[in-house]
PDB file of C-alpha atoms in Angstrom:
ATOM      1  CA  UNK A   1       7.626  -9.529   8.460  1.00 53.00           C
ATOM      2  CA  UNK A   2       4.417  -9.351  10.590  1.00 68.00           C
ATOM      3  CA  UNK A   3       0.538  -9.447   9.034  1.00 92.00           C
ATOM      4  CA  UNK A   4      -0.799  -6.526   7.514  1.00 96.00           C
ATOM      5  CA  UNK A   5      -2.729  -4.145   9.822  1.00 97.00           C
ATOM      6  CA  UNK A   6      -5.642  -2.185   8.573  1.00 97.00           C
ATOM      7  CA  UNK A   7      -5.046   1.322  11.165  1.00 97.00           C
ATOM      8  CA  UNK A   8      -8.749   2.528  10.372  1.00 96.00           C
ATOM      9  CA  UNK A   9      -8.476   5.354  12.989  1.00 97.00           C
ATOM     10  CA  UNK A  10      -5.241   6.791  11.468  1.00 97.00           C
ATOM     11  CA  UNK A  11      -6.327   5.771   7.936  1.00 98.00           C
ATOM     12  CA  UNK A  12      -3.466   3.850   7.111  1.00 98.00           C
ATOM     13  CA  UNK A  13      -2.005   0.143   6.825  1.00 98.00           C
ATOM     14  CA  UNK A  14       0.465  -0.798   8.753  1.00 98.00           C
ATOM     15  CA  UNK A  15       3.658  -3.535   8.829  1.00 97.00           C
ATOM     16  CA  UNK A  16       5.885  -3.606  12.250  1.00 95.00           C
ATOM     17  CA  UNK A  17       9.000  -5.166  11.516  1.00 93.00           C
ATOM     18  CA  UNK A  18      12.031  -4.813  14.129  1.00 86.00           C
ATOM     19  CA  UNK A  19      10.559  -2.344  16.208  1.00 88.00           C
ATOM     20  CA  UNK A  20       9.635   0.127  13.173  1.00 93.00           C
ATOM     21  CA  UNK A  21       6.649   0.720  11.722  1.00 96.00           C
ATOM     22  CA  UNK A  22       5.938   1.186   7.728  1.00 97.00           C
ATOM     23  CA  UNK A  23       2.673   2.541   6.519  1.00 98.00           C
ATOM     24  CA  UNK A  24       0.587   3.286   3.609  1.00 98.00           C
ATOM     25  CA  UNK A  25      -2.009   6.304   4.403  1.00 98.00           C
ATOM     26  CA  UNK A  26      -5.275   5.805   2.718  1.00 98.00           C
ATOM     27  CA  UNK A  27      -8.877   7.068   2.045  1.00 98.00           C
ATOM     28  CA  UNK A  28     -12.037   5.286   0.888  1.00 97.00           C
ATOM     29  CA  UNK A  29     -13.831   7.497  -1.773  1.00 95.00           C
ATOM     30  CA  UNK A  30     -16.202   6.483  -3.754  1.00 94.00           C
ATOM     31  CA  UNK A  31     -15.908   2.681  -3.544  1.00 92.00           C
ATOM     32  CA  UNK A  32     -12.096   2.967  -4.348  1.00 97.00           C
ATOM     33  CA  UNK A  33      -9.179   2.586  -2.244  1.00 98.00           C
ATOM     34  CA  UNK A  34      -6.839   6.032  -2.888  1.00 98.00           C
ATOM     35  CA  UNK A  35      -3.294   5.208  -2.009  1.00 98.00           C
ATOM     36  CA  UNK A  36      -0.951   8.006  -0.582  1.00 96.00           C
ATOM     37  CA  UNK A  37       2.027   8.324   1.092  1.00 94.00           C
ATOM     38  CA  UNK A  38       4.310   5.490   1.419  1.00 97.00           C
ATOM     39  CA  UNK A  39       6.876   5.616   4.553  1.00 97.00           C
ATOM     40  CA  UNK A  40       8.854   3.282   5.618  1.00 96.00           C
ATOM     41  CA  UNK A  41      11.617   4.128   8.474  1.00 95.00           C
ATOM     42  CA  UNK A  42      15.243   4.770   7.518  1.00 94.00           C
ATOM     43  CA  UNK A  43      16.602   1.899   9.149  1.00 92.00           C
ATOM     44  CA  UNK A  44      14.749  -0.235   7.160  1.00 90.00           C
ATOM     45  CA  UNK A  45      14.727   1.100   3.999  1.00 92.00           C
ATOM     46  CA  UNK A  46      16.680  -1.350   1.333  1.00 92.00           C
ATOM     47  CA  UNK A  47      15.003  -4.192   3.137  1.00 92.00           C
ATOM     48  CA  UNK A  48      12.516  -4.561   0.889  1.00 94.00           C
ATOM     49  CA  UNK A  49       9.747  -3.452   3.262  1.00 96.00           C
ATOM     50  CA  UNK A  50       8.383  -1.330   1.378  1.00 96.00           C
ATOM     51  CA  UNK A  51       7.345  -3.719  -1.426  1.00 96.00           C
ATOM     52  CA  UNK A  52       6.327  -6.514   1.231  1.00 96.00           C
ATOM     53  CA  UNK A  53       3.657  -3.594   2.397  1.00 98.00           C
ATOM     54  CA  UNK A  54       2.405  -2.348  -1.044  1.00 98.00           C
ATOM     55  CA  UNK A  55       2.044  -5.543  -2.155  1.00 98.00           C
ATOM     56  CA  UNK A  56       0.171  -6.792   0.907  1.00 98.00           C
ATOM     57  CA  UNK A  57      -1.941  -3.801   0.567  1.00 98.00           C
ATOM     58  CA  UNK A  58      -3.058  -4.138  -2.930  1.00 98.00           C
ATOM     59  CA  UNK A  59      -3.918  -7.779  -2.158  1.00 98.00           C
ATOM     60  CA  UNK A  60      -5.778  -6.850   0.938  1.00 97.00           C
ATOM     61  CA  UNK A  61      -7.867  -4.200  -1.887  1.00 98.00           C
ATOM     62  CA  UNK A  62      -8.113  -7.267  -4.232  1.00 98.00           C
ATOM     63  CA  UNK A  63      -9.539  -9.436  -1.518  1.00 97.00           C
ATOM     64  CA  UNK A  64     -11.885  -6.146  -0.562  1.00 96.00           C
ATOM     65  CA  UNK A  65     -12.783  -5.901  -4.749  1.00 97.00           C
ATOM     66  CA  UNK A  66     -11.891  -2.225  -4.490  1.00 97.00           C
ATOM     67  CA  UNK A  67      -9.960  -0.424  -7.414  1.00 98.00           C
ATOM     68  CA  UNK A  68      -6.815   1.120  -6.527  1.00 98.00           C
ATOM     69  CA  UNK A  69      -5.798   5.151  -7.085  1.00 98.00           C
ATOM     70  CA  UNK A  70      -2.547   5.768  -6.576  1.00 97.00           C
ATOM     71  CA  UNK A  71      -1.025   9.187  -5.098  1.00 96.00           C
ATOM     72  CA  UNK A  72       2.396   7.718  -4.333  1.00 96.00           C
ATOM     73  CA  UNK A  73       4.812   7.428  -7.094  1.00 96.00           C
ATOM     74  CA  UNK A  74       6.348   4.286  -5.019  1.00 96.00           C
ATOM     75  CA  UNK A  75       2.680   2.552  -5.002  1.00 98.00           C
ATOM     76  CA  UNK A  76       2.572   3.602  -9.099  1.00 96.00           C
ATOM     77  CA  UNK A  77       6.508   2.042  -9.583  1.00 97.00           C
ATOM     78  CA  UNK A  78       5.082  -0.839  -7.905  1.00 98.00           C
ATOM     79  CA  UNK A  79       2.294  -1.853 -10.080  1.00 97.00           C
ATOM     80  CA  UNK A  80       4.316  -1.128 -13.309  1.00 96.00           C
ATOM     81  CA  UNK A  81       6.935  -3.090 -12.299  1.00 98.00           C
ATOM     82  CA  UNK A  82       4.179  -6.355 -11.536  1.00 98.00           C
ATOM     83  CA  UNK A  83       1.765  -6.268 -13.910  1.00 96.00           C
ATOM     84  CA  UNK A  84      -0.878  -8.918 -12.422  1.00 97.00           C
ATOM     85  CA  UNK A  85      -1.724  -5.741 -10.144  1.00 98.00           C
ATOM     86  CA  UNK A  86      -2.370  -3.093 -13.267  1.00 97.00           C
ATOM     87  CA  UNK A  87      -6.071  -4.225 -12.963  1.00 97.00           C
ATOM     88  CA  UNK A  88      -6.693  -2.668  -9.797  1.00 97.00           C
ATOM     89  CA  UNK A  89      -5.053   0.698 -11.031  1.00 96.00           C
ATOM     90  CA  UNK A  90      -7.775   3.538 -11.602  1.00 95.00           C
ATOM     91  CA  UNK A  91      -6.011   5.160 -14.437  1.00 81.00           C
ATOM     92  CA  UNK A  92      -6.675   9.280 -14.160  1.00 70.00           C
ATOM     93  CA  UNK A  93      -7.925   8.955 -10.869  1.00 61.00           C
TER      94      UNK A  93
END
């Protein structure tokens, strides 16, 4: 897997792995990082992609000290599932 990419002109963070390109879209409101839409390409779903790019994502908001609201139920899963992430979640938000 390749470094996570902050896309701030498409609003989105980025992983290219074998010629495909996952992505998290994004907005910055209010001091807080609002996750949406998760995609990751067909051909590399089941790869564990996805999970390589969330959590890279909610390190990179760690490392930022932003909160975390989450619009994308694979971004929520992911945080319930690892629990030393739950204190970035902005529960309601």
């Amino acid at each position: 897997m390749t470094d996570l990419i902050d896309d701030t002109v498409r609003h989105r963070f980025e992983i290219h792995v074998g010629g495909g390109v996952a992505f998290v879209d994004y907005a910055v409101e209010g001091g807080r990082l609002v996750l949406g839409h998760t995609k990751v390409p067909p051909a590399l779903e089941g790869r564990g992609v996805g999970s390589t790019l969330v959590r890279a994502v909610l390190d990179e908001a760690r490392a930022r000290g932003m909160r975390v609201v989450s619009r994308c139920s694979f971004v929520t899963a992911y945080i319930h599932r690892h629990p030393d992430y739950a204190d970035l979640l902005v529960r309601g938000g």
